[in-house]
PDB file of C-alpha atoms in Angstrom:
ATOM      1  CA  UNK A 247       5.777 -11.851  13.756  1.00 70.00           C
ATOM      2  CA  UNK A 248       3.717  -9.429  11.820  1.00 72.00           C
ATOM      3  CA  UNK A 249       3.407  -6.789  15.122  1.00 80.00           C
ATOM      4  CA  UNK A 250       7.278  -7.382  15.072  1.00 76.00           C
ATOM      5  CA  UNK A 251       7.630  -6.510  11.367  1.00 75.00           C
ATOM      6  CA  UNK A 252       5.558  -3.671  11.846  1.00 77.00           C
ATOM      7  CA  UNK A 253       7.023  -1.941  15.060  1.00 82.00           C
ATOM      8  CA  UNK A 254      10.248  -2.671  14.418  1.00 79.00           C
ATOM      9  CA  UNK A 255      11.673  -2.960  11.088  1.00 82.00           C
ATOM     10  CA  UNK A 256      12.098  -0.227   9.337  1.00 86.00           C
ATOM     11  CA  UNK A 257      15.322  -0.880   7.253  1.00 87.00           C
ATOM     12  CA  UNK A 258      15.794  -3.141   4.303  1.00 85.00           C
ATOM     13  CA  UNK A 259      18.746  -4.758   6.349  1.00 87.00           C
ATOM     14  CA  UNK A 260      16.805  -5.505   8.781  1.00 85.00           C
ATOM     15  CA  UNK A 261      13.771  -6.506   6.859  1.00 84.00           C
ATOM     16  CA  UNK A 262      16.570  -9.171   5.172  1.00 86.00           C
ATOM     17  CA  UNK A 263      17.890 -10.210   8.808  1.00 88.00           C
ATOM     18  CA  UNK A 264      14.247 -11.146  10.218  1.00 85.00           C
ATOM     19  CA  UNK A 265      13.600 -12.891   6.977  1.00 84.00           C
ATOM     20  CA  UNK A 266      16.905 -15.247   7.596  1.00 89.00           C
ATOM     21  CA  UNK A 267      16.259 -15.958  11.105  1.00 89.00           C
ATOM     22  CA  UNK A 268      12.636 -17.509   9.630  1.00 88.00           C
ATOM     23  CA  UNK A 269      14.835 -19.328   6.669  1.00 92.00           C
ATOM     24  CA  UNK A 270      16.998 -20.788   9.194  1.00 94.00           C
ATOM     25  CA  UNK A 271      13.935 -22.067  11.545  1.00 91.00           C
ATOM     26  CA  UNK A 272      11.975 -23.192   8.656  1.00 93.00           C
ATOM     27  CA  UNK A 273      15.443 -25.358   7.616  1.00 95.00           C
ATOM     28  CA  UNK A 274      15.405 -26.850  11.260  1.00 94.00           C
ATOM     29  CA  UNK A 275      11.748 -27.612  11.358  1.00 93.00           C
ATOM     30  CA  UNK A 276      12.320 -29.094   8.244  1.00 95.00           C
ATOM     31  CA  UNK A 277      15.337 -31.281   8.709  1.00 94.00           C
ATOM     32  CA  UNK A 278      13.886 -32.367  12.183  1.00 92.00           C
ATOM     33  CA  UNK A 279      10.711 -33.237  10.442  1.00 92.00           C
ATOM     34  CA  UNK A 280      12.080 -35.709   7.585  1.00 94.00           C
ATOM     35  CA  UNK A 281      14.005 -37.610  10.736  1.00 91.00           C
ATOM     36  CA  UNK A 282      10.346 -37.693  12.422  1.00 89.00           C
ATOM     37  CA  UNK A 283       8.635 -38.682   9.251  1.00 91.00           C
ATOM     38  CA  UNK A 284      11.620 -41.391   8.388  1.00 90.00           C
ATOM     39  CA  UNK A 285      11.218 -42.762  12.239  1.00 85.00           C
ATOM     40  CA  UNK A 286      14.147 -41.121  13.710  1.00 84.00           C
ATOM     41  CA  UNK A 287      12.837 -38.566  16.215  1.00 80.00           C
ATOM     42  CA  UNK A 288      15.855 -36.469  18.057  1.00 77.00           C
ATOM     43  CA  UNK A 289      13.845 -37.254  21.563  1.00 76.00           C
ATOM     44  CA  UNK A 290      14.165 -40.599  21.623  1.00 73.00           C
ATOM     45  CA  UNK A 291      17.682 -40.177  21.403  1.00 75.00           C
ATOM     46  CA  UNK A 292      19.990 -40.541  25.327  1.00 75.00           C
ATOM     47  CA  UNK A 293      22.238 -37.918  24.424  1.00 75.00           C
ATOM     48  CA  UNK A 294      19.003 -35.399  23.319  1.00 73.00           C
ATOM     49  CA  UNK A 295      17.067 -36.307  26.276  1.00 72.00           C
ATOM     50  CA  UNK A 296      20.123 -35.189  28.654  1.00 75.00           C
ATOM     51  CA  UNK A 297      20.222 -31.858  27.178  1.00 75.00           C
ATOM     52  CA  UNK A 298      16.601 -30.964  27.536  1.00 69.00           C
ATOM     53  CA  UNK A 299      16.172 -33.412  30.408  1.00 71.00           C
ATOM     54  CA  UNK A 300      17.227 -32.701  34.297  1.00 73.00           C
ATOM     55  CA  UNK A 301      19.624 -35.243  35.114  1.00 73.00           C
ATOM     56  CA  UNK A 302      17.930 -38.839  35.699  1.00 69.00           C
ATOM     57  CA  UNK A 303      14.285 -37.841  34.709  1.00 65.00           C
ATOM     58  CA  UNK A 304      15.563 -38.994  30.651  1.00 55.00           C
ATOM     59  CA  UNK A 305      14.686 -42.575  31.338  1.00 56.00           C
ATOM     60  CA  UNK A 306      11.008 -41.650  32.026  1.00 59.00           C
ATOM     61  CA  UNK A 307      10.830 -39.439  28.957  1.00 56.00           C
ATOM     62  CA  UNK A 308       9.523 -41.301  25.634  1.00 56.00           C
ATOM     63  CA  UNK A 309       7.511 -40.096  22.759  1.00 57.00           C
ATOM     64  CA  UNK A 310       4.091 -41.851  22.455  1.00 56.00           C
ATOM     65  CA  UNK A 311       3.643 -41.035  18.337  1.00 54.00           C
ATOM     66  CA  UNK A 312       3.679 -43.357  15.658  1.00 58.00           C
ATOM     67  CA  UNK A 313       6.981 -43.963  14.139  1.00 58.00           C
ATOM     68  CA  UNK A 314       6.361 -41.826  10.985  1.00 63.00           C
ATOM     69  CA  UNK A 315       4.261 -39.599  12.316  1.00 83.00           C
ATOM     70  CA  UNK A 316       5.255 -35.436  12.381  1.00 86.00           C
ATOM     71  CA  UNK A 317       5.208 -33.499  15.663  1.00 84.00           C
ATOM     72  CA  UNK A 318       8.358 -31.637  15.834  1.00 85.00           C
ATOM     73  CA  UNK A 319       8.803 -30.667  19.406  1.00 78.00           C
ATOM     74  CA  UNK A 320       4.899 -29.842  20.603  1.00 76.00           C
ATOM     75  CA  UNK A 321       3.579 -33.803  20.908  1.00 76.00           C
ATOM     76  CA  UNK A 322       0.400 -32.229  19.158  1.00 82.00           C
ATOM     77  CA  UNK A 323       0.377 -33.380  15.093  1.00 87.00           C
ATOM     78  CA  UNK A 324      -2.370 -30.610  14.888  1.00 90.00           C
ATOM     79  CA  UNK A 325      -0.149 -27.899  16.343  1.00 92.00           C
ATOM     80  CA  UNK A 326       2.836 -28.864  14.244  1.00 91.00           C
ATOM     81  CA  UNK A 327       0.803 -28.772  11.316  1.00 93.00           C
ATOM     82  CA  UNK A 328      -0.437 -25.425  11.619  1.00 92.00           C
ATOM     83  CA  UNK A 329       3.089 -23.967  12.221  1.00 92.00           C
ATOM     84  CA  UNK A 330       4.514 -25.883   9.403  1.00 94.00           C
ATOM     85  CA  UNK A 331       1.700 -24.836   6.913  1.00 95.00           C
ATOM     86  CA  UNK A 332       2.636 -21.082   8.124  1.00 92.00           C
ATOM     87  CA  UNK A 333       5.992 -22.241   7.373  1.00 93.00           C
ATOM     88  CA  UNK A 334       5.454 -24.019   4.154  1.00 95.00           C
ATOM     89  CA  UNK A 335       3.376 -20.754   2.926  1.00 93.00           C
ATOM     90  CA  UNK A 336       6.071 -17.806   4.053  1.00 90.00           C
ATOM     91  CA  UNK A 337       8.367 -20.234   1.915  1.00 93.00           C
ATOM     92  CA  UNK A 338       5.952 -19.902  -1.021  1.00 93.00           C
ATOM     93  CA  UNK A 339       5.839 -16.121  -0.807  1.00 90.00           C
ATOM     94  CA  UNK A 340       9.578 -16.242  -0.691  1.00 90.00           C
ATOM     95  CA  UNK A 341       9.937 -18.669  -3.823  1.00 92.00           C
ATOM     96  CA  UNK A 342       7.016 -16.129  -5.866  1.00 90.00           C
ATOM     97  CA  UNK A 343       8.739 -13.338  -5.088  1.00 88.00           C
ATOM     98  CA  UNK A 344      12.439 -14.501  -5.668  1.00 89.00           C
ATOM     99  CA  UNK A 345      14.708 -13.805  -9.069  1.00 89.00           C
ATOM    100  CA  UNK A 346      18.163 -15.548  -8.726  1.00 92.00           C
ATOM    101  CA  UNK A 347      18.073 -18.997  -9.581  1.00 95.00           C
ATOM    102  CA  UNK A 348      20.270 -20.209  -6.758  1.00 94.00           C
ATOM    103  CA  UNK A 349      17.722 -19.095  -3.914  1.00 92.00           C
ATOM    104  CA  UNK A 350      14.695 -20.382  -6.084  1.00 95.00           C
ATOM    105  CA  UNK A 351      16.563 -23.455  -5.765  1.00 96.00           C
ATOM    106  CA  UNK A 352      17.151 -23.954  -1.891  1.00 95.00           C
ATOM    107  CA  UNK A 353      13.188 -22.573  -1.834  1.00 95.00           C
ATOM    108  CA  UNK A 354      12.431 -25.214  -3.692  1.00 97.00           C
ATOM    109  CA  UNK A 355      13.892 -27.873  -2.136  1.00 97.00           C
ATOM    110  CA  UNK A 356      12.774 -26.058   1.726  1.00 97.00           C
ATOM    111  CA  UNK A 357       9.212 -26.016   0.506  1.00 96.00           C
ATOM    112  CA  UNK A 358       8.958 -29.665  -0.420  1.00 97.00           C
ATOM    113  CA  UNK A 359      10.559 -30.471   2.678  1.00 96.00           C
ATOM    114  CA  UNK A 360       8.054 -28.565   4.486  1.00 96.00           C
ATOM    115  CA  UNK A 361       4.869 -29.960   2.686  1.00 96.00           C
ATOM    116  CA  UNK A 362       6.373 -33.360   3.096  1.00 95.00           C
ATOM    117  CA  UNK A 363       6.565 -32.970   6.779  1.00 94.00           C
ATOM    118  CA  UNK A 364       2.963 -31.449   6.716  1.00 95.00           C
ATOM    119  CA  UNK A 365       1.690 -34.367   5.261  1.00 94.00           C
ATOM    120  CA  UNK A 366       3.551 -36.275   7.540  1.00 92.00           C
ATOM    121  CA  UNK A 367       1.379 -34.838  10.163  1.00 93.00           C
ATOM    122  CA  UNK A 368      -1.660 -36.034   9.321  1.00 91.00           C
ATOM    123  CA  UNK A 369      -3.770 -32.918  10.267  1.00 92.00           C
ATOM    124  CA  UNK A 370      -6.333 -31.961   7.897  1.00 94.00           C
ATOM    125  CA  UNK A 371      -6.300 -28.325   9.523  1.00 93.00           C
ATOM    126  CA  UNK A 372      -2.656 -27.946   8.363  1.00 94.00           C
ATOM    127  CA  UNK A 373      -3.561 -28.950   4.854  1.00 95.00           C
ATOM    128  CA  UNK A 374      -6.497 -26.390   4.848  1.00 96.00           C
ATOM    129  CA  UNK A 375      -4.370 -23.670   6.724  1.00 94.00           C
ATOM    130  CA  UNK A 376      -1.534 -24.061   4.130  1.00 96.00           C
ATOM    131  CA  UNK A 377      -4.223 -24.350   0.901  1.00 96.00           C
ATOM    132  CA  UNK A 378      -5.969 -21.334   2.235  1.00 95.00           C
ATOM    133  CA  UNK A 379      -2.342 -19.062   2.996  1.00 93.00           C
ATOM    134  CA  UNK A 380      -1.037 -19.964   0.051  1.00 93.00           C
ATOM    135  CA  UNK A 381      -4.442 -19.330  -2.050  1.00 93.00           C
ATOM    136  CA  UNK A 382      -4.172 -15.497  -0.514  1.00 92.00           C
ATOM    137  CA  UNK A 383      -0.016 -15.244  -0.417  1.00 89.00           C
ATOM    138  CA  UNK A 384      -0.426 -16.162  -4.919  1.00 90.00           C
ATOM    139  CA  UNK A 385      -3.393 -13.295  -4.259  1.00 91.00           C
ATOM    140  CA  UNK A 386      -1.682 -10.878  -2.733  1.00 89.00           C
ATOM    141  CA  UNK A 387       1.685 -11.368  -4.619  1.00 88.00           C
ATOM    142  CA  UNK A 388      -0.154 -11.610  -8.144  1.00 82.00           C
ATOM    143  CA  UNK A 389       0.662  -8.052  -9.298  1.00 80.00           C
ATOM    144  CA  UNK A 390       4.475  -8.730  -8.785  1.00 78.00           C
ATOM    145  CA  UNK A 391       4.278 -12.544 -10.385  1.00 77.00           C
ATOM    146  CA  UNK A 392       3.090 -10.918 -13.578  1.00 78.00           C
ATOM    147  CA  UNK A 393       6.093  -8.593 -13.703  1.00 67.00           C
TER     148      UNK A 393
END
């Protein structure tokens, strides 16, 4: 993403359309995290498996986690907690560096979405990933928190 940002962005607009699209997957990862975390994971579901699934290998196809435990889509705890504590922290650097109250709102609410699914995880590395990123993103964002 940051070899993306680099190369090709070179316009505010689009600058504000890459930042969306990774607003709208942090919202999915999100909302399909809480079902994971609450015990309801999309997978399990007939009607998922059969879009994902080629027809008749769905009844083979299970999830082996825990009921409340976080994966998203990788069957790896550790790998969704990594991405979600890269999630969780880009959502921090947009909350610090947002002004209008309505957008520090849904940042909010994303971020403790996302740090509730990370815990849901259980991985330690995601903790210290997310500590650690968001330890440098208050660092590198102090000068324009003090404005």
């Amino acid at each position: 993403m940051i070899i993306y940002f680099y190369y090709f962005v070179n316009k505010e607009s689009a600058a504000q359309k890459a930042a969306l699209i990774v607003f709208i997957c942090m919202a999915i990862a999100a909302v399909y995290g809480i079902f994971q975390y609450l015990g309801y994971d999309f997978m399990n579901f007939t009607w998922f498996q059969k879009l994902i699934m080629p027809a008749g290998m769905e009844a083979d196809f299970g999830t082996k986690a825990s009921a409340t435990s976080v994966f998203l889509s990788s069957y790896n705890s550790n790998y969704a907690g990594v991405l979600l504590a890269f999630l969780a922290a880009f959502c921090l650097g947009m909350l610090l560096t947002e002004r209008r109250a309505k957008y520090i709102a849904v940042d909010v609410v994303l971020l403790v979405l996302l740090i509730t699914c990370l815990i849901g995880t259980g991985s330690r590395a995601g903790l210290l990933v997310f500590v650690v990123s968001a330890g440098l993103a208050v660092l590198f964002l102090a000068r324009k928190l003090v404005k």
